[in-house]
Amino acid sequence: MLKENKFSKYLIYAVGEIILVVIGILIALAINNSNQHRVTREKEQTYLNGLKAEFQISKIKLGNLIEVNKNNFYGAKQLLEFISDKNERPTEKQYSELLFNTFSSDISFNPNNSLLNEIINSGSLKDISNKDLRIQLTNWISTIEDVTKQENELGIQREKVLDIFREDSNSLRTIFELTGVNDELGLKETELNLSNLDLLDSRKFENNILMFILTVKAMEKAHYEPLMEDLNSILLLITNEIN
């Protein structure tokens, strides 16, 4: 009977020890999980603040680009009005300035995606807890690729207009001299100033301007405006997740 009592006490003690060990392990795991969760959330906050700064800069860039694109659209429309109205022709200087201001700027959106690319490439996107934000960040990259394709098409249409000034009958030199580009480049003025006004009677020139206008408008309505909406949506989600 005595031996049985000793064995029972030993068994109870052993079970108690096991229970204490298990409880200790569970507490340690809970602490470790809590620490990991804290570290992940701190990492997420660092990412969110960095992404907010990136997208704010990208928003400024996109806003400026939209403004340039609109100015190019209105400039091209003004050229069409001069083509349509034979009785109201611009001076050579007005015409040169309009051509230069409309076609001198290459349209290209270059967003700040350094941190976002690092997050995606390192597999850290999973650390962003907001599912909707993760989806929009992923979609942002593919959307930028689509925008770039349209920008390339716009660049092609722009080049087709500029190619006309590589022909012998037209003069880039005249445009440079009348817009001050010669002074900036340090080029000497020439005595012979060839007029470009005859282009206003060119069907080829008109067709190229029309194609340019169509592409510029598509750039604005189908790409830049939706892109700005996406950008604002992402910024709102990021801001709401920052503590």
Short mmCIF file of C-alpha atoms in Angstrom, two decimals:
data_model
loop_
_atom_site.label_atom_id
_atom_site.label_comp_id
_atom_site.label_asym_id
_atom_site.label_seq_id
_atom_site.Cartn_x
_atom_site.Cartn_y
_atom_site.Cartn_z
CA MET A 1 0.00 0.00 0.00
CA LEU A 2 2.87 2.35 0.89
CA LYS A 3 4.61 1.62 -2.39
CA GLU A 4 1.41 2.31 -4.28
CA ASN A 5 1.01 5.67 -2.54
CA LYS A 6 4.63 6.61 -3.35
CA PHE A 7 4.10 5.63 -6.99
CA SER A 8 0.88 7.63 -7.19
CA LYS A 9 2.61 10.69 -5.75
CA TYR A 10 5.51 10.26 -8.17
CA LEU A 11 3.10 9.89 -11.09
CA ILE A 12 1.21 13.02 -10.07
CA TYR A 13 4.53 14.87 -9.70
CA ALA A 14 5.71 13.67 -13.11
CA VAL A 15 2.46 14.66 -14.80
CA GLY A 16 2.65 18.02 -13.06
CA GLU A 17 6.18 18.53 -14.34
CA ILE A 18 5.07 17.69 -17.88
CA ILE A 19 2.15 20.09 -17.61
CA LEU A 20 4.46 22.85 -16.36
CA VAL A 21 6.89 22.21 -19.22
CA VAL A 22 4.04 22.30 -21.78
CA ILE A 23 2.67 25.51 -20.24
CA GLY A 24 6.17 27.00 -20.37
CA ILE A 25 6.53 26.06 -24.03
CA LEU A 26 3.13 27.50 -24.86
CA ILE A 27 3.98 30.73 -23.02
CA ALA A 28 7.31 30.94 -24.85
CA LEU A 29 5.59 30.35 -28.19
CA ALA A 30 2.98 32.97 -27.38
CA ILE A 31 5.68 35.48 -26.48
CA ASN A 32 7.65 34.60 -29.61
CA ASN A 33 4.55 34.90 -31.80
CA SER A 34 3.72 38.21 -30.15
CA ASN A 35 7.24 39.48 -30.81
CA GLN A 36 7.12 38.29 -34.41
CA HIS A 37 3.74 39.96 -34.88
CA ARG A 38 5.12 43.19 -33.41
CA VAL A 39 8.19 43.06 -35.65
CA THR A 40 6.01 42.36 -38.72
CA ARG A 41 3.68 45.23 -37.87
CA GLU A 42 6.64 47.59 -37.33
CA LYS A 43 8.03 46.44 -40.68
CA GLU A 44 4.63 47.04 -42.27
CA GLN A 45 4.47 50.58 -40.88
CA THR A 46 7.94 51.29 -42.28
CA TYR A 47 6.81 50.02 -45.68
CA LEU A 48 3.58 52.01 -45.55
CA ASN A 49 5.32 55.28 -44.73
CA GLY A 50 7.84 54.66 -47.50
CA LEU A 51 5.14 53.77 -50.01
CA LYS A 52 3.14 56.86 -49.08
CA ALA A 53 6.16 59.06 -49.82
CA GLU A 54 6.75 57.28 -53.14
CA PHE A 55 3.16 57.55 -54.32
CA GLN A 56 2.93 61.21 -53.29
CA ILE A 57 5.93 61.98 -55.51
CA SER A 58 4.40 59.88 -58.31
CA LYS A 59 1.16 61.83 -57.97
CA ILE A 60 3.00 65.13 -58.48
CA LYS A 61 4.78 63.71 -61.53
CA LEU A 62 1.54 62.39 -63.01
CA GLY A 63 -0.26 65.68 -62.38
CA ASN A 64 2.47 67.59 -64.19
CA LEU A 65 2.42 65.11 -67.06
CA ILE A 66 -1.37 65.39 -67.43
CA GLU A 67 -0.98 69.16 -67.68
CA VAL A 68 1.68 68.83 -70.41
CA ASN A 69 -0.50 66.35 -72.28
CA LYS A 70 -3.46 68.74 -72.15
CA ASN A 71 -1.35 71.64 -73.38
CA ASN A 72 -0.15 69.49 -76.29
CA PHE A 73 -3.78 68.64 -77.10
CA TYR A 74 -4.85 72.31 -77.15
CA GLY A 75 -1.77 73.27 -79.18
CA ALA A 76 -2.56 70.62 -81.80
CA LYS A 77 -6.19 71.79 -81.92
CA GLN A 78 -4.99 75.35 -82.52
CA LEU A 79 -2.92 74.11 -85.45
CA LEU A 80 -6.02 72.44 -86.90
CA GLU A 81 -7.94 75.69 -86.58
CA PHE A 82 -5.26 77.48 -88.57
CA ILE A 83 -5.43 74.71 -91.18
CA SER A 84 -9.22 74.99 -91.41
CA ASP A 85 -9.39 78.78 -91.56
CA LYS A 86 -7.47 79.94 -94.64
CA ASN A 87 -8.27 83.57 -93.87
CA GLU A 88 -6.68 83.61 -90.44
CA ARG A 89 -3.06 82.53 -90.61
CA PRO A 90 -0.55 82.96 -87.80
CA THR A 91 2.70 84.85 -88.15
CA GLU A 92 5.81 82.75 -88.66
CA LYS A 93 6.81 83.41 -85.05
CA GLN A 94 3.38 82.42 -83.65
CA TYR A 95 3.40 79.32 -85.80
CA SER A 96 6.93 78.33 -84.75
CA GLU A 97 6.18 78.82 -81.05
CA LEU A 98 3.00 76.75 -81.36
CA LEU A 99 4.83 73.92 -83.10
CA PHE A 100 7.68 73.97 -80.61
CA ASN A 101 5.46 74.07 -77.51
CA THR A 102 3.19 71.31 -78.81
CA PHE A 103 5.77 68.79 -80.01
CA SER A 104 8.96 69.45 -78.07
CA SER A 105 7.92 67.48 -74.95
CA ASP A 106 8.22 63.72 -74.89
CA ILE A 107 5.45 62.22 -72.76
CA SER A 108 6.66 59.58 -70.31
CA PHE A 109 5.41 58.75 -66.80
CA ASN A 110 8.24 57.63 -64.55
CA PRO A 111 6.72 56.73 -61.17
CA ASN A 112 8.78 56.22 -58.01
CA ASN A 113 8.45 52.45 -57.61
CA SER A 114 11.80 51.58 -55.99
CA LEU A 115 10.39 50.52 -52.63
CA LEU A 116 7.34 48.84 -54.16
CA ASN A 117 9.54 46.77 -56.48
CA GLU A 118 11.75 45.81 -53.53
CA ILE A 119 8.71 44.74 -51.49
CA ILE A 120 7.32 42.62 -54.33
CA ASN A 121 10.66 41.07 -55.36
CA SER A 122 11.55 40.16 -51.77
CA GLY A 123 8.18 38.52 -51.13
CA SER A 124 7.39 41.06 -48.43
CA LEU A 125 4.06 42.07 -49.95
CA LYS A 126 2.49 39.50 -47.61
CA ASP A 127 3.48 41.76 -44.70
CA ILE A 128 0.92 44.32 -45.89
CA SER A 129 -2.12 43.26 -43.87
CA ASN A 130 -4.78 45.06 -45.93
CA LYS A 131 -5.83 42.68 -48.71
CA ASP A 132 -7.32 45.40 -50.91
CA LEU A 133 -4.09 47.38 -50.68
CA ARG A 134 -2.02 44.32 -51.62
CA ILE A 135 -4.18 43.76 -54.70
CA GLN A 136 -4.00 47.40 -55.79
CA LEU A 137 -0.22 47.52 -55.34
CA THR A 138 0.14 44.43 -57.51
CA ASN A 139 -2.21 45.82 -60.16
CA TRP A 140 -0.33 49.13 -60.15
CA ILE A 141 2.72 47.55 -61.79
CA SER A 142 0.72 46.00 -64.65
CA THR A 143 -1.24 49.25 -65.11
CA ILE A 144 2.02 51.18 -65.51
CA GLU A 145 3.06 48.73 -68.23
CA ASP A 146 -0.19 49.42 -70.14
CA VAL A 147 0.33 53.17 -69.78
CA THR A 148 3.87 52.85 -71.13
CA LYS A 149 2.56 51.09 -74.24
CA GLN A 150 0.16 53.96 -74.95
CA GLU A 151 2.92 56.49 -74.32
CA ASN A 152 5.04 54.68 -76.90
CA GLU A 153 2.19 54.96 -79.41
CA LEU A 154 1.90 58.67 -78.63
CA GLY A 155 5.63 59.00 -79.18
CA ILE A 156 5.27 57.38 -82.60
CA GLN A 157 2.56 59.87 -83.63
CA ARG A 158 4.66 62.75 -82.34
CA GLU A 159 7.65 61.53 -84.36
CA LYS A 160 5.54 61.37 -87.52
CA VAL A 161 4.78 65.06 -87.16
CA LEU A 162 8.43 65.89 -86.48
CA ASP A 163 9.60 63.80 -89.44
CA ILE A 164 7.99 66.35 -91.76
CA PHE A 165 10.60 68.86 -90.63
CA ARG A 166 13.37 66.57 -91.81
CA GLU A 167 12.29 67.16 -95.39
CA ASP A 168 14.05 69.73 -97.58
CA SER A 169 10.94 71.84 -98.03
CA ASN A 170 10.61 72.60 -94.30
CA SER A 171 12.94 74.14 -91.76
CA LEU A 172 13.69 73.30 -88.14
CA ARG A 173 16.21 76.12 -88.22
CA THR A 174 13.39 78.65 -88.62
CA ILE A 175 11.60 77.24 -85.58
CA PHE A 176 14.83 77.28 -83.56
CA GLU A 177 15.59 80.87 -84.45
CA LEU A 178 12.09 82.20 -83.73
CA THR A 179 11.68 80.36 -80.38
CA GLY A 180 15.07 81.19 -78.91
CA VAL A 181 16.40 77.63 -79.14
CA ASN A 182 19.33 78.88 -81.26
CA ASP A 183 20.51 81.08 -78.38
CA GLU A 184 20.23 78.22 -75.88
CA LEU A 185 22.25 75.92 -78.12
CA GLY A 186 24.71 78.61 -79.08
CA LEU A 187 23.91 78.33 -82.81
CA LYS A 188 24.50 81.17 -85.22
CA GLU A 189 21.55 82.70 -87.02
CA THR A 190 21.29 82.30 -90.78
CA GLU A 191 20.39 84.92 -93.34
CA LEU A 192 17.95 82.57 -95.13
CA ASN A 193 14.74 81.99 -93.17
CA LEU A 194 12.58 79.35 -94.81
CA SER A 195 8.85 79.61 -94.00
CA ASN A 196 6.95 76.61 -92.67
CA LEU A 197 3.51 78.14 -93.20
CA ASP A 198 2.94 76.13 -96.37
CA LEU A 199 2.47 73.08 -94.13
CA LEU A 200 -0.93 74.49 -93.21
CA ASP A 201 -2.02 73.50 -96.72
CA SER A 202 -0.54 70.00 -96.48
CA ARG A 203 -3.01 67.10 -96.20
CA LYS A 204 -0.26 64.86 -94.84
CA PHE A 205 0.50 67.37 -92.10
CA GLU A 206 -3.19 67.66 -91.23
CA ASN A 207 -3.61 63.87 -91.07
CA ASN A 208 -0.61 63.53 -88.78
CA ILE A 209 -1.96 66.26 -86.49
CA LEU A 210 -5.34 64.51 -86.36
CA MET A 211 -3.73 61.19 -85.42
CA PHE A 212 -1.68 62.95 -82.78
CA ILE A 213 -4.80 64.57 -81.31
CA LEU A 214 -6.64 61.24 -81.16
CA THR A 215 -3.73 59.58 -79.40
CA VAL A 216 -3.27 62.44 -76.94
CA LYS A 217 -6.96 62.33 -76.01
CA ALA A 218 -6.85 58.55 -75.57
CA MET A 219 -3.80 59.01 -73.36
CA GLU A 220 -5.73 61.36 -71.11
CA LYS A 221 -9.13 59.67 -70.92
CA ALA A 222 -8.24 55.97 -71.11
CA HIS A 223 -4.95 55.99 -69.23
CA TYR A 224 -3.87 59.06 -67.25
CA GLU A 225 -7.20 59.88 -65.61
CA PRO A 226 -7.87 56.23 -64.51
CA LEU A 227 -4.25 56.03 -63.36
CA MET A 228 -4.72 59.10 -61.18
CA GLU A 229 -7.84 57.52 -59.68
CA ASP A 230 -5.88 54.35 -58.88
CA LEU A 231 -3.08 56.42 -57.37
CA ASN A 232 -5.48 58.35 -55.13
CA SER A 233 -7.17 55.12 -54.06
CA ILE A 234 -3.83 53.55 -53.13
CA LEU A 235 -2.78 56.65 -51.19
CA LEU A 236 -6.06 56.61 -49.26
CA LEU A 237 -5.65 52.94 -48.33
CA ILE A 238 -2.05 53.51 -47.26
CA THR A 239 -2.94 56.55 -45.15
CA ASN A 240 -5.74 54.64 -43.39
CA GLU A 241 -3.33 51.82 -42.48
CA ILE A 242 -0.65 54.08 -40.98
CA ASN A 243 -0.83 54.30 -37.19
#
